[in-house]
Short mmCIF file of C-alpha atoms in Angstrom, two decimals:
data_model
loop_
_atom_site.label_atom_id
_atom_site.label_comp_id
_atom_site.label_asym_id
_atom_site.label_seq_id
_atom_site.Cartn_x
_atom_site.Cartn_y
_atom_site.Cartn_z
CA UNK A 141 93.41 72.01 120.56
CA UNK A 142 90.35 71.16 118.50
CA UNK A 143 87.91 73.48 116.73
CA UNK A 144 88.62 76.17 114.16
CA UNK A 145 92.08 75.89 112.54
CA UNK A 146 92.31 79.69 112.69
CA UNK A 147 92.26 79.51 116.50
CA UNK A 148 94.89 76.76 116.79
CA UNK A 149 97.98 77.70 118.81
CA UNK A 150 101.19 77.48 116.75
CA UNK A 151 104.65 78.65 117.90
CA UNK A 152 107.01 79.93 115.16
CA UNK A 153 109.62 81.26 117.61
CA UNK A 154 112.15 78.58 116.64
CA UNK A 155 112.51 79.90 113.09
CA UNK A 156 116.16 80.50 112.30
CA UNK A 157 115.81 83.01 109.45
CA UNK A 158 113.81 85.70 111.28
CA UNK A 159 116.57 88.29 111.03
CA UNK A 160 116.42 88.80 107.25
CA UNK A 161 118.52 91.52 105.67
CA UNK A 162 116.78 94.65 106.90
CA UNK A 163 118.71 97.89 106.42
CA UNK A 164 117.25 101.26 107.33
CA UNK A 165 113.63 102.24 107.76
CA UNK A 166 110.99 101.40 105.21
CA UNK A 167 108.23 103.99 104.71
CA UNK A 168 104.57 103.08 105.00
CA UNK A 169 102.72 102.69 101.72
CA UNK A 170 99.35 103.51 103.30
CA UNK A 171 97.72 106.25 101.20
CA UNK A 172 94.38 106.76 102.97
CA UNK A 173 92.30 106.65 106.14
CA UNK A 174 90.03 104.96 107.14
CA UNK A 175 90.81 101.43 106.00
CA UNK A 176 88.26 99.22 107.80
CA UNK A 177 85.51 98.16 105.35
CA UNK A 178 82.72 99.31 107.68
CA UNK A 179 84.24 102.80 107.66
CA UNK A 180 85.39 103.30 104.07
CA UNK A 181 83.25 105.07 101.50
CA UNK A 182 83.33 103.91 97.87
CA UNK A 183 82.89 107.59 96.93
CA UNK A 184 86.22 108.57 98.56
CA UNK A 185 88.65 110.12 96.07
CA UNK A 186 91.39 107.61 96.88
CA UNK A 187 89.26 104.78 95.42
CA UNK A 188 88.34 106.44 92.12
CA UNK A 189 89.89 104.53 89.20
CA UNK A 190 92.44 102.81 91.44
CA UNK A 191 93.73 99.32 92.07
CA UNK A 192 92.30 98.06 95.36
CA UNK A 193 93.62 95.63 97.96
CA UNK A 194 90.96 93.98 100.12
CA UNK A 195 93.02 92.38 102.89
CA UNK A 196 91.99 90.13 105.74
CA UNK A 197 93.09 91.76 108.99
CA UNK A 198 95.80 89.18 109.79
CA UNK A 199 97.58 89.31 106.43
CA UNK A 200 99.58 92.49 107.06
CA UNK A 201 100.97 91.01 110.28
CA UNK A 202 101.89 87.73 108.59
CA UNK A 203 103.79 89.15 105.60
CA UNK A 204 107.07 90.88 106.33
CA UNK A 205 106.95 92.87 103.09
CA UNK A 206 103.19 93.53 102.98
CA UNK A 207 103.59 97.26 102.30
CA UNK A 208 106.36 96.92 99.71
CA UNK A 209 104.96 93.93 97.83
CA UNK A 210 101.18 94.32 98.07
CA UNK A 211 100.02 97.71 99.38
CA UNK A 212 102.33 99.98 97.35
CA UNK A 213 100.33 101.91 94.76
CA UNK A 214 96.96 100.59 95.93
CA UNK A 215 94.08 101.81 98.04
CA UNK A 216 92.99 99.39 100.76
CA UNK A 217 90.05 98.01 102.67
CA UNK A 218 90.51 95.55 105.53
CA UNK A 219 88.05 93.12 107.07
CA UNK A 220 87.83 89.96 109.15
CA UNK A 221 85.34 87.42 107.81
CA UNK A 222 85.30 85.62 111.17
CA UNK A 223 84.92 88.48 113.65
CA UNK A 224 83.27 91.38 111.75
CA UNK A 225 79.51 91.70 112.02
CA UNK A 226 77.06 92.91 109.34
CA UNK A 227 79.26 91.67 106.50
CA UNK A 228 76.41 92.00 103.99
CA UNK A 229 77.45 95.66 103.75
CA UNK A 230 80.81 94.57 102.33
CA UNK A 231 79.22 92.96 99.27
CA UNK A 232 77.43 96.21 98.41
CA UNK A 233 80.57 98.28 99.01
CA UNK A 234 82.54 96.06 96.64
CA UNK A 235 79.81 96.41 94.02
CA UNK A 236 79.91 100.20 94.48
CA UNK A 237 83.71 100.26 94.24
CA UNK A 238 83.48 98.46 90.90
CA UNK A 239 80.49 100.30 89.40
CA UNK A 240 80.63 103.74 91.00
CA UNK A 241 84.31 104.28 91.86
CA UNK A 242 85.26 102.44 88.66
CA UNK A 243 88.22 100.70 90.29
CA UNK A 244 90.68 98.98 87.93
CA UNK A 245 91.44 95.77 89.79
CA UNK A 246 90.61 94.08 93.10
CA UNK A 247 93.16 91.94 94.92
CA UNK A 248 91.72 89.91 97.80
CA UNK A 249 94.37 88.80 100.29
CA UNK A 250 93.35 86.13 102.78
CA UNK A 251 94.98 83.73 105.23
CA UNK A 252 94.96 79.98 104.59
CA UNK A 253 92.50 79.28 107.43
CA UNK A 254 88.97 78.20 106.40
CA UNK A 255 87.16 81.19 107.89
CA UNK A 256 89.23 83.59 105.79
CA UNK A 257 87.89 82.19 102.53
CA UNK A 258 84.64 83.95 103.44
CA UNK A 259 86.27 87.25 102.47
CA UNK A 260 87.06 85.89 99.01
CA UNK A 261 83.43 84.79 98.70
CA UNK A 262 82.21 88.26 99.69
CA UNK A 263 84.47 89.78 97.03
CA UNK A 264 83.18 87.35 94.39
CA UNK A 265 79.57 88.15 95.28
CA UNK A 266 80.22 91.89 95.09
CA UNK A 267 81.94 91.49 91.72
CA UNK A 268 79.07 89.35 90.40
CA UNK A 269 76.52 92.00 91.41
CA UNK A 270 78.48 94.73 89.61
CA UNK A 271 77.56 95.68 86.07
CA UNK A 272 81.24 96.36 85.22
CA UNK A 273 83.62 93.42 85.09
CA UNK A 274 87.15 93.85 86.45
CA UNK A 275 90.04 91.48 87.16
CA UNK A 276 89.90 89.98 90.67
CA UNK A 277 92.94 88.24 92.13
CA UNK A 278 93.02 86.02 95.22
CA UNK A 279 96.25 85.81 97.24
CA UNK A 280 96.41 83.17 99.98
CA UNK A 281 98.94 83.72 102.77
CA UNK A 282 100.28 80.80 104.82
CA UNK A 283 100.34 80.89 108.60
CA UNK A 284 104.12 81.40 108.58
CA UNK A 285 103.94 84.36 106.19
CA UNK A 286 104.60 82.62 102.89
CA UNK A 287 102.44 83.06 99.78
CA UNK A 288 100.63 79.80 99.08
CA UNK A 289 98.85 80.90 95.92
CA UNK A 290 98.06 83.86 93.70
CA UNK A 291 95.37 83.40 91.08
CA UNK A 292 92.85 85.40 89.09
CA UNK A 293 89.34 84.36 90.03
#
């Protein structure tokens, strides 16, 4: 199949280590609602002075331990840089999260596909427009659920 790498069909069903060592139920680490960037308000109390995870929609489904390793202790916004419309709003919301909600850190989690890097660019633009400067981390998730990179940007 040609075209966008994010639309390419890949079958991971032959993986041999899918079982893992799961024991018991793991509680959700979600601390708020709503989570979609078009619906969240930077004035919401769960953003004030917090660490924020801005996650591409697919990341939570790709990472087996998304809640435990990345969402725990953070407030979240999710978005899809390929399918969401009116993304200009996201840049302003990120600026408002930094300046008005006075968030501590922003972690941007994206998939390795080219279209997903648009979310990292939106986060950078929002951070550049903010008068406060905060640490921003980019986490890139591989198509098979592995972490390809984590770096401060």
